[in-house]
PDB file of C-alpha atoms and ligand atoms in Angstrom:
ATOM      1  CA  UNK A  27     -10.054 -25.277 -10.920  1.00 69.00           C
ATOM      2  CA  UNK A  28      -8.402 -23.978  -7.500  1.00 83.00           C
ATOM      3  CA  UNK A  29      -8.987 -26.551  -4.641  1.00 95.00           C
ATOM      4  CA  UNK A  30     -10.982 -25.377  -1.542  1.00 97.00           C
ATOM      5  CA  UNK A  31      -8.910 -24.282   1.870  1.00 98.00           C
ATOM      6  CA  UNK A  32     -10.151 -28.282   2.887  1.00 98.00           C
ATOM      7  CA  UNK A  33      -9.159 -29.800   0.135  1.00 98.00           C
ATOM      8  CA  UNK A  34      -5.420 -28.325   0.049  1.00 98.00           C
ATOM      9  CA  UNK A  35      -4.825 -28.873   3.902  1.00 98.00           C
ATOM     10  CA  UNK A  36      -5.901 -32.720   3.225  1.00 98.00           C
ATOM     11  CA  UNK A  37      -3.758 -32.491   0.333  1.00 97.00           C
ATOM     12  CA  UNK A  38      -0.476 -30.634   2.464  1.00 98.00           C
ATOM     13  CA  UNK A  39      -0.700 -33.621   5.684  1.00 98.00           C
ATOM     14  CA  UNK A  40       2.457 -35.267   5.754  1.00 98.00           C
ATOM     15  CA  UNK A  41       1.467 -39.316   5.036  1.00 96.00           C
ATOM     16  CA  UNK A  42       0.707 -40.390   8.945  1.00 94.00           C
ATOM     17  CA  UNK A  43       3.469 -42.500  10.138  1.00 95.00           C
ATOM     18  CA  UNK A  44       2.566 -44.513  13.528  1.00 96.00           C
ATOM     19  CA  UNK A  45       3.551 -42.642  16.519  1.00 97.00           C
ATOM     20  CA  UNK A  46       4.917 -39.248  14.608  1.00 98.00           C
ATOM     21  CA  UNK A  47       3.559 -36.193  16.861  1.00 98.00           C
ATOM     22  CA  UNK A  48      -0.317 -35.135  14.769  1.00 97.00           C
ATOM     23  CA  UNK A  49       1.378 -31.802  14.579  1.00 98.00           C
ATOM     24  CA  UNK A  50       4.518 -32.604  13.067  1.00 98.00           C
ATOM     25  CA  UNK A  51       2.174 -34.226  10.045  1.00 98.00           C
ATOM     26  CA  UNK A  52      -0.287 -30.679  10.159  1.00 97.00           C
ATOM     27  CA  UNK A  53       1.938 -28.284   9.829  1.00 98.00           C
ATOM     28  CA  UNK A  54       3.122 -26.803   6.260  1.00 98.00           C
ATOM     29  CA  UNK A  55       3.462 -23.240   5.322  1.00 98.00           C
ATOM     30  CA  UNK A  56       0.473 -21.807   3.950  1.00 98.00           C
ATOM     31  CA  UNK A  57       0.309 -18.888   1.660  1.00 98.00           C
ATOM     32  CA  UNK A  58      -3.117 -18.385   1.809  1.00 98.00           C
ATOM     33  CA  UNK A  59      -4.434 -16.855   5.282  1.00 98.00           C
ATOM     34  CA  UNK A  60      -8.257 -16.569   6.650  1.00 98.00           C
ATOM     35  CA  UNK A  61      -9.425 -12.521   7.371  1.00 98.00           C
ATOM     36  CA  UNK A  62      -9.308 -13.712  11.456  1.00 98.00           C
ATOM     37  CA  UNK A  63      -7.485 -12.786  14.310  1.00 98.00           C
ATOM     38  CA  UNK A  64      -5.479 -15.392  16.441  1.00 98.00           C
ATOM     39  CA  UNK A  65      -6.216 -15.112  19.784  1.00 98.00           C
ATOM     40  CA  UNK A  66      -4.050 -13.733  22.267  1.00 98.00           C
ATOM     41  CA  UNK A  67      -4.150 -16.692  24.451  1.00 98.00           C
ATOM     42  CA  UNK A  68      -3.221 -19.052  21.083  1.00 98.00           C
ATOM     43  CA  UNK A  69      -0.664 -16.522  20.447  1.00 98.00           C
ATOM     44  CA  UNK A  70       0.732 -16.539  24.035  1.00 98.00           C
ATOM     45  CA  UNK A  71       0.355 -20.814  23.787  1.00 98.00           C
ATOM     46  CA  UNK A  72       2.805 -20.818  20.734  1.00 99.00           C
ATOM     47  CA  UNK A  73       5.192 -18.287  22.391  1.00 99.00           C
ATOM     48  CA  UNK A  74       5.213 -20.971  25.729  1.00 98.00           C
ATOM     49  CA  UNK A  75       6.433 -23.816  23.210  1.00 99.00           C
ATOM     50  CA  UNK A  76       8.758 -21.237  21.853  1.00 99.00           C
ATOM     51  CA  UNK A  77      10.282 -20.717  25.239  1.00 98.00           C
ATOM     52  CA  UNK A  78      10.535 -23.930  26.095  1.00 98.00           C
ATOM     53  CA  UNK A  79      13.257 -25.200  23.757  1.00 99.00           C
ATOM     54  CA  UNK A  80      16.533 -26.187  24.270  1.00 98.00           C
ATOM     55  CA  UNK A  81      19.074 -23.587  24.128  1.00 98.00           C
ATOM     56  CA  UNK A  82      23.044 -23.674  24.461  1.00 98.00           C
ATOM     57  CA  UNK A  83      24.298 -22.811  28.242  1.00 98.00           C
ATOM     58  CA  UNK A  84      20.310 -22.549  28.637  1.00 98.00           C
ATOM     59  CA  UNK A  85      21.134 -18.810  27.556  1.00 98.00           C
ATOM     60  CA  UNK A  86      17.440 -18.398  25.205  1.00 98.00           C
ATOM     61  CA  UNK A  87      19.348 -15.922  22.632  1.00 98.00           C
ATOM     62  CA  UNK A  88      15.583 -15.564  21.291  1.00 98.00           C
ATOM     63  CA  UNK A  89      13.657 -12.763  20.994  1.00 98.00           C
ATOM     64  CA  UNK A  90      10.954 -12.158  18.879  1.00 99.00           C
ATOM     65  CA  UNK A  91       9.229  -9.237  17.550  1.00 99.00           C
ATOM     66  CA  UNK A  92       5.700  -9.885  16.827  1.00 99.00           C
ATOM     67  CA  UNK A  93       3.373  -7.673  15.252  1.00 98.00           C
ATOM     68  CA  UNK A  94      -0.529  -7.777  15.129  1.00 98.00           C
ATOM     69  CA  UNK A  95      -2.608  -6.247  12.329  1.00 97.00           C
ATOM     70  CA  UNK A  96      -2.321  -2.754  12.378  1.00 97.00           C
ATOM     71  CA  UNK A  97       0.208  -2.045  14.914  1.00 98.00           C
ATOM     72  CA  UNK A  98       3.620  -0.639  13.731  1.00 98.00           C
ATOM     73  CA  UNK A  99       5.342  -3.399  14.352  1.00 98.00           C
ATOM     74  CA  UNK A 100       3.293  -5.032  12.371  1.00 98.00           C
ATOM     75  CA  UNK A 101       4.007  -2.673   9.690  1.00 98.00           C
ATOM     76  CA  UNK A 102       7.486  -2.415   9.874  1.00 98.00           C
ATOM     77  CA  UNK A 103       9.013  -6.355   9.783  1.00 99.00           C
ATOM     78  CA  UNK A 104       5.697  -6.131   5.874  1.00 99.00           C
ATOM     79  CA  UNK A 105       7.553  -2.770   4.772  1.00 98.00           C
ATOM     80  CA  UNK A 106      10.518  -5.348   5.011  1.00 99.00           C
ATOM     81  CA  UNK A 107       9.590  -8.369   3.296  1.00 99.00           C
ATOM     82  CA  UNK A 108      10.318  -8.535  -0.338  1.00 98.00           C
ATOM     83  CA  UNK A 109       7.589  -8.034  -2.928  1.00 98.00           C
ATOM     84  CA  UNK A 110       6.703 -11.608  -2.914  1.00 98.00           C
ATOM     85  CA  UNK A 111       6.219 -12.121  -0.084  1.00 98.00           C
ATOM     86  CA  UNK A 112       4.671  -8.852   0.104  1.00 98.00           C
ATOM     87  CA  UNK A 113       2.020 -10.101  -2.346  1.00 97.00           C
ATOM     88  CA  UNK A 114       0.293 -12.689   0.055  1.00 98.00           C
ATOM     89  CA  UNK A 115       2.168 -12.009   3.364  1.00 98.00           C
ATOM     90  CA  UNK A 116      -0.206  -8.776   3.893  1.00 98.00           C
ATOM     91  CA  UNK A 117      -3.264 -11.535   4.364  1.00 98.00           C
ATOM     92  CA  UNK A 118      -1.659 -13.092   7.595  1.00 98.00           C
ATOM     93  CA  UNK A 119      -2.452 -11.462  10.899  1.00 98.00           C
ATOM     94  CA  UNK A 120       0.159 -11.462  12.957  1.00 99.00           C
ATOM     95  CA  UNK A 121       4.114 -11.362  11.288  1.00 99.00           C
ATOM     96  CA  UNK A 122       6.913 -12.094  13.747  1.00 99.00           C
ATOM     97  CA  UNK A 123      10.845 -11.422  13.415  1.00 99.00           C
ATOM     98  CA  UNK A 124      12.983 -13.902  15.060  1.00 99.00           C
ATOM     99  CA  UNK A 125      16.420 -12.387  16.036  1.00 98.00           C
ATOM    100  CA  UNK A 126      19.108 -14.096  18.364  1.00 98.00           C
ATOM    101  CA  UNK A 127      21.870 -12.784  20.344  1.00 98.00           C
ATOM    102  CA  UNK A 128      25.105 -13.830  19.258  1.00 97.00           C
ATOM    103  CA  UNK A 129      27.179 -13.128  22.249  1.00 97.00           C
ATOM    104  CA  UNK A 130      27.071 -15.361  25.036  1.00 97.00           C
ATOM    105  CA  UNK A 131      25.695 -13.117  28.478  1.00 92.00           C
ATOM    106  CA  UNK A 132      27.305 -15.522  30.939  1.00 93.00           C
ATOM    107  CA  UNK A 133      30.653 -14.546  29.706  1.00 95.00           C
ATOM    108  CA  UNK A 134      30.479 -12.319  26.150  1.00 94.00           C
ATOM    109  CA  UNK A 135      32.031 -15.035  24.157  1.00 97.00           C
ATOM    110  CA  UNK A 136      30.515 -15.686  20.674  1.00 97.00           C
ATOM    111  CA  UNK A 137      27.628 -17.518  20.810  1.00 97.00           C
ATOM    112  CA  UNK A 138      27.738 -20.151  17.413  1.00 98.00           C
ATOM    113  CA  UNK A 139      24.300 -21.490  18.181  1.00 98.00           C
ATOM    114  CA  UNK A 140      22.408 -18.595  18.605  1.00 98.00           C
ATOM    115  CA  UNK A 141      20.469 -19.203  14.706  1.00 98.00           C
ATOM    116  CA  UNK A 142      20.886 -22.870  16.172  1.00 98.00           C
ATOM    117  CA  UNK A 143      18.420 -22.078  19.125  1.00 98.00           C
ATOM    118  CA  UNK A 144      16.502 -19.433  17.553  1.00 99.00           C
ATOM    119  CA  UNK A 145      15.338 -22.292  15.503  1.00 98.00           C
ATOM    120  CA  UNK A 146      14.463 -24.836  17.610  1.00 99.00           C
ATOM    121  CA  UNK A 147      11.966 -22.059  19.354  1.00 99.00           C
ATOM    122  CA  UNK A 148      11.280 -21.339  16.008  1.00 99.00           C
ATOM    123  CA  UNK A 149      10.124 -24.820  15.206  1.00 98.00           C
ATOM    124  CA  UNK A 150       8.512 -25.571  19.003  1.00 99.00           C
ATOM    125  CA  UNK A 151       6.473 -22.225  17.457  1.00 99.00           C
ATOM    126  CA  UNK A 152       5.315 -23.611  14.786  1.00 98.00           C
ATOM    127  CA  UNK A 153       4.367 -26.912  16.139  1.00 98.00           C
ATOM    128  CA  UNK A 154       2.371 -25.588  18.982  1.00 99.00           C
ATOM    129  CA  UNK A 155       0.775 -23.167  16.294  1.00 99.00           C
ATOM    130  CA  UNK A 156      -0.111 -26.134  13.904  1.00 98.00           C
ATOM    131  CA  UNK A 157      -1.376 -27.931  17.621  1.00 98.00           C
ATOM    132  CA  UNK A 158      -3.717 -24.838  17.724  1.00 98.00           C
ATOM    133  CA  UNK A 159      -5.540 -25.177  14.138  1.00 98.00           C
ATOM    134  CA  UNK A 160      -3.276 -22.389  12.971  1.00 98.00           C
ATOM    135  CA  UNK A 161      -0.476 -22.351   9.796  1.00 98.00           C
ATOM    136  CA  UNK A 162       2.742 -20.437  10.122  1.00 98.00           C
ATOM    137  CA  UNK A 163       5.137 -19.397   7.397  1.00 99.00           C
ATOM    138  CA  UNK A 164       8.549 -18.815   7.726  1.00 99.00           C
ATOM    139  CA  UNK A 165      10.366 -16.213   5.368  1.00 99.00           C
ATOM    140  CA  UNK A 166      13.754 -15.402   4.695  1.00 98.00           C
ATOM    141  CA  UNK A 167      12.959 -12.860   1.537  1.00 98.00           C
ATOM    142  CA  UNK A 168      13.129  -9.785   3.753  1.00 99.00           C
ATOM    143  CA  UNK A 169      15.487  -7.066   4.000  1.00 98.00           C
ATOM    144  CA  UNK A 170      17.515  -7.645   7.426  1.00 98.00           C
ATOM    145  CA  UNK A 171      19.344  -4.560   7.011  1.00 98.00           C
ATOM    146  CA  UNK A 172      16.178  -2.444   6.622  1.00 98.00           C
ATOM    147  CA  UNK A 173      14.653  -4.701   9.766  1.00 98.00           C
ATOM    148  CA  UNK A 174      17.671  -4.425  11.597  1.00 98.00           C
ATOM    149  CA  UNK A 175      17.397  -0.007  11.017  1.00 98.00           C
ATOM    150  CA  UNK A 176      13.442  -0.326  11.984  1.00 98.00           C
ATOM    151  CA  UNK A 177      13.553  -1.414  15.039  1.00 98.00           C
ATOM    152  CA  UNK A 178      17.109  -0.413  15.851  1.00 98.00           C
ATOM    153  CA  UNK A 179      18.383  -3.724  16.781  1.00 98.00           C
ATOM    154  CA  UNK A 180      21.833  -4.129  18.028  1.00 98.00           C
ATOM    155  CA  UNK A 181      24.848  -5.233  16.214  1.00 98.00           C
ATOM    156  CA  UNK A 182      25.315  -8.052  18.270  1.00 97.00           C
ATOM    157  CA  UNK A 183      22.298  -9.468  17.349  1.00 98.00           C
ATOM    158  CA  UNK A 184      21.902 -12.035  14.433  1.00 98.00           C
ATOM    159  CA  UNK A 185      18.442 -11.872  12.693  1.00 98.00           C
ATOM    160  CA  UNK A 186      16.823 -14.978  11.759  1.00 98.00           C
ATOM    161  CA  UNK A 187      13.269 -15.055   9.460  1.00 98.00           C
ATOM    162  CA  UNK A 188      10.010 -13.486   9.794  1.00 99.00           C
ATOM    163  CA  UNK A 189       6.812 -15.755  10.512  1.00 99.00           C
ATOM    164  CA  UNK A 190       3.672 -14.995   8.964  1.00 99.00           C
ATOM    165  CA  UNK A 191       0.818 -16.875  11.482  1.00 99.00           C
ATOM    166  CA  UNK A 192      -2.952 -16.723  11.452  1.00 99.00           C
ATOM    167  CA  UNK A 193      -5.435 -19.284  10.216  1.00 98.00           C
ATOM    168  CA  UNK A 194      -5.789 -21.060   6.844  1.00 98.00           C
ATOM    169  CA  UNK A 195      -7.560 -19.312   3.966  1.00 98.00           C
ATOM    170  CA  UNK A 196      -8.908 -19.944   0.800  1.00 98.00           C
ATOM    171  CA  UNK A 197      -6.497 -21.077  -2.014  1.00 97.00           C
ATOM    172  CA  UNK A 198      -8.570 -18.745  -4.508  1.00 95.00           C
ATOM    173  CA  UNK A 199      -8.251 -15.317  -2.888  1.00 94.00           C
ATOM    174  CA  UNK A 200      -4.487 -15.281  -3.654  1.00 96.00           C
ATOM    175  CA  UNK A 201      -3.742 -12.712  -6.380  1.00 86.00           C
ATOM    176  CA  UNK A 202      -2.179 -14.524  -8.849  1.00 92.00           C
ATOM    177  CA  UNK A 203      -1.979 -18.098 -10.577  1.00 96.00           C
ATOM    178  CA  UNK A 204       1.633 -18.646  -9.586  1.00 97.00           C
ATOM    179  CA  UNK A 205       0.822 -18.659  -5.653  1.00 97.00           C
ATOM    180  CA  UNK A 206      -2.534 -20.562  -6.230  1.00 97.00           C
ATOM    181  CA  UNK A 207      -0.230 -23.448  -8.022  1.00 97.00           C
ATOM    182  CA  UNK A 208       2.391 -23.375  -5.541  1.00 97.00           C
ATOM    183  CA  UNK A 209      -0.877 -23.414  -2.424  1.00 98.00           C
ATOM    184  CA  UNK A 210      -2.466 -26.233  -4.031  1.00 97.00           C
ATOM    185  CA  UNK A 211       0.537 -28.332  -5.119  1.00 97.00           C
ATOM    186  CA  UNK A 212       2.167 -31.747  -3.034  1.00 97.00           C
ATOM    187  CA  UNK A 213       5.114 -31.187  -0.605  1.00 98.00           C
ATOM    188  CA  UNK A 214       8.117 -33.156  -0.832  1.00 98.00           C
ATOM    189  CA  UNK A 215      10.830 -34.219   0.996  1.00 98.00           C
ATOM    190  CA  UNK A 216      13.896 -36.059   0.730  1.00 98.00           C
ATOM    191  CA  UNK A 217      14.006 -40.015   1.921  1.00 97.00           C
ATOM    192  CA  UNK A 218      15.699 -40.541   5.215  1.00 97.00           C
ATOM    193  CA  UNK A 219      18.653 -42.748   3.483  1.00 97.00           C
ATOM    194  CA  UNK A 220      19.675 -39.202   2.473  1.00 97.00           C
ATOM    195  CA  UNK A 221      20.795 -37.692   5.274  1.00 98.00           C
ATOM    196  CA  UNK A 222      20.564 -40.434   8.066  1.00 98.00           C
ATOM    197  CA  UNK A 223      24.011 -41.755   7.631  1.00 98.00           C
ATOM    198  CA  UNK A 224      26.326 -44.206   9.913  1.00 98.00           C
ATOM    199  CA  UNK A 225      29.084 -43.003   7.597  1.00 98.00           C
ATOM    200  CA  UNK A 226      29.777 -39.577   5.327  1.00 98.00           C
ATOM    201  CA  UNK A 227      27.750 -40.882   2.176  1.00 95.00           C
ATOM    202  CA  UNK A 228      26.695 -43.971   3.430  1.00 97.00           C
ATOM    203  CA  UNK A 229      22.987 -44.104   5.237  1.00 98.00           C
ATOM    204  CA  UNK A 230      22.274 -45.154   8.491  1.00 98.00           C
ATOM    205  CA  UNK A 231      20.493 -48.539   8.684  1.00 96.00           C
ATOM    206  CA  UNK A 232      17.060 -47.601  10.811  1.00 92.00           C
ATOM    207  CA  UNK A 233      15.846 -51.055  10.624  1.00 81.00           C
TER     208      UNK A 233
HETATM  209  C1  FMN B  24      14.194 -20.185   6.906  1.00 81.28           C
HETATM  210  C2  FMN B  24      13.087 -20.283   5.887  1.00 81.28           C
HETATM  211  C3  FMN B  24      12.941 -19.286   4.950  1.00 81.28           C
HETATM  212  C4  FMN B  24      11.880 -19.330   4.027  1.00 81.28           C
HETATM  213  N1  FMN B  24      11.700 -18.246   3.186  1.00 81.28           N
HETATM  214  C5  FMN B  24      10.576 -18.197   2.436  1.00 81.28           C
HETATM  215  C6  FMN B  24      10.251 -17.005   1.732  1.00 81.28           C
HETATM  216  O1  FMN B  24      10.939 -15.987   1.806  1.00 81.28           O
HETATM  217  N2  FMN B  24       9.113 -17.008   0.973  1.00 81.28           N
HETATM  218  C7  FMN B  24       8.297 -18.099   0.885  1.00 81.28           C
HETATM  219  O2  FMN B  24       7.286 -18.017   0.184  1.00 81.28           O
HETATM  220  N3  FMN B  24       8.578 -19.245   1.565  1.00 81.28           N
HETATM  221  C8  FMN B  24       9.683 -19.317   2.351  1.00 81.28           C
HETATM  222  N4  FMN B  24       9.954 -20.445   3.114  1.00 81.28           N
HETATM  223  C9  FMN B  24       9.019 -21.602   3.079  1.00 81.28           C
HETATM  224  C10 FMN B  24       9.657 -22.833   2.448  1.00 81.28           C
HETATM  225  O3  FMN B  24       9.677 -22.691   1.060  1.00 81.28           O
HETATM  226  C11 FMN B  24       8.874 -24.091   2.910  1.00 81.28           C
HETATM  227  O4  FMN B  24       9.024 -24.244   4.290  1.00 81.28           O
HETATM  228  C12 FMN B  24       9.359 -25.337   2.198  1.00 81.28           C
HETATM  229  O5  FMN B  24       9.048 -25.289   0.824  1.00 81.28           O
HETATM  230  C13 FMN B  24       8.764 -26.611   2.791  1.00 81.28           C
HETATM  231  O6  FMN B  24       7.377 -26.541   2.766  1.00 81.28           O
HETATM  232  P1  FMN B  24       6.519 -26.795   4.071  1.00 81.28           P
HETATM  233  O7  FMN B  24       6.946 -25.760   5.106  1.00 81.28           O
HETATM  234  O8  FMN B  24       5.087 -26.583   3.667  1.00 81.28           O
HETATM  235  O9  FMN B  24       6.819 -28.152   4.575  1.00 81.28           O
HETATM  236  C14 FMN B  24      10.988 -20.432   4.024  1.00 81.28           C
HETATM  237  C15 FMN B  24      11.154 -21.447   4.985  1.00 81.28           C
HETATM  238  C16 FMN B  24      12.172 -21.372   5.913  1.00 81.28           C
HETATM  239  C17 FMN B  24      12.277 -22.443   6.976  1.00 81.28           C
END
C-alpha cells in the first residue's frame, strides 16, 4: 500500500535535534510533485537566500537558469535530464540549472570554488524553499553538454545540477513501483564520528 503525501513527509523529517534550524530537518528531495504553481514571490524568497551565501572574493560565480512550466527554458534544462529523471521530473513546476563561473572577474584567474559557492547558494535555495512549504530536488543525471549547447553557455562556465522545485505530491501518482519505493522509503545518513575528525581517520570528540 503506497503511503499518503502526509504520511511520507512525516516519514522523510530528519529526527529533531534541539536547536538544528526546522528547515534543515524539512527538507529532503521529493520525487513526487503537487499539479501547483510556486509563487513568484516564494520563488523570488528562495532566490534571496540563494544570493545571500558566502562566496570566494565575494565574486557570486552563480547564475541560475530557471524555468517555469511551459516556458522554453523550462523545456530545454527537461529535454536535458536523463530518462529517469525524465520520468517524474516533468511533474515539478519550475526546473532550475545552476552554472558557476570559473574565472575569477576581479582578475581572470581560475576560480577553484566556483562549484564550491554555487553550492552553498544552492543549499541557502533549498533551505529557504523547504522554509516556504516547498521540496526541491537536485539532479546531476542530465546531459551538461546538451545544456551547455541549449542555452549557449560559455566555456568558462562550469555547470553544476538542475533543481526540480514545486510542492509535495502524492507518492501514488508516480509511474512506476521503483520511484513509489524509493518516495516512501527512510533516509539515511552517515554518523558524525565519520567525517568529524580531530585527526585523518580518527573522529573529532564533540562532547
Ligand atoms: C548534486 C546532486 C545530484 C543528484 N542527482 C540526482 C539525480 O540525478 N536523480 C535523482 O533522482 N536524485 C538525485 N539526487 C538526490 C540524492 O539522491 C539525494 O539528495 C540523496 O539521496 C539524499 O536524500 P535527501 O536529499 O532526501 O536527503 C542528487 C542530489 C545531489 C545533491
Amino acid at each position: 500500500m503506497t503511503l499518503s503525501a502526509i504520511e511520507v513527509n512525516a516519514l522523510k523529517q530528519a529526527p529533531a535535534v534541539d536547536g538544528v534550524l526546522p528547515a534543515v530537518l524539512a527538507r529532503w528531495s521529493a520525487r513526487a510533485f503537487a499539479d501547483r504553481e510556486v509563487s513568484s514571490a516564494d520563488l523570488r524568497k528562495a532566490f534571496e537566500a540563494a544570493r545571500w551565501a558566502a562566496s570566494a572574493y565575494n565574486e557570486q560565480p552563480w547564475r541560475f537558469l530557471v524555468g517555469q512550466r511551459n516556458s522554453s527554458t523550462y523545456k530545454k534544462i527537461f529535454s536535458t535530464l536523463i530518462g529517469f529523471n525524465q520520468s517524474w521530473a516533468g511533474a515539478a513546476p519550475v526546473l532550475i540549472l545552476g552554472v558557476a563561473s570559473s574565472k575569477f572577474n576581479h582578475n581572470g584567474t581560475p576560480n577553484g570554488y566556483a562549484l564550491y559557492d554555487l553550492g552553498a547558494a544552492a543549499a541557502a535555495f533549498t533551505l529557504q524553499a523547504a522554509a516556504l512549504g516547498l521540496k526541491t530536488h537536485s539532479m546531476a543525471g542530465y546531459d551538461q553538454a546538451a545544456a551547455r549547447q541549449a542555452f549557449a553557455i560559455p566555456e568558462d562556465y562550469q555547470l553544476g545540477a538542475v533543481i526540480a522545485l514545486g510542492y509535495q505530491g502524492e507518492p501514488s501518482a508516480l509511474g512506476d513501483e521503483h520511484l513509489r519505493e524509493l518516495e516512501t522509503s527512510p533516509r539515511t545518513r552517515k554518523a558524525l564520528s565519520e567525517f568529524v575528525l580531530s585527526a585523518w581517520g580518527e573522529a573529532a570528540k564533540l562532547g
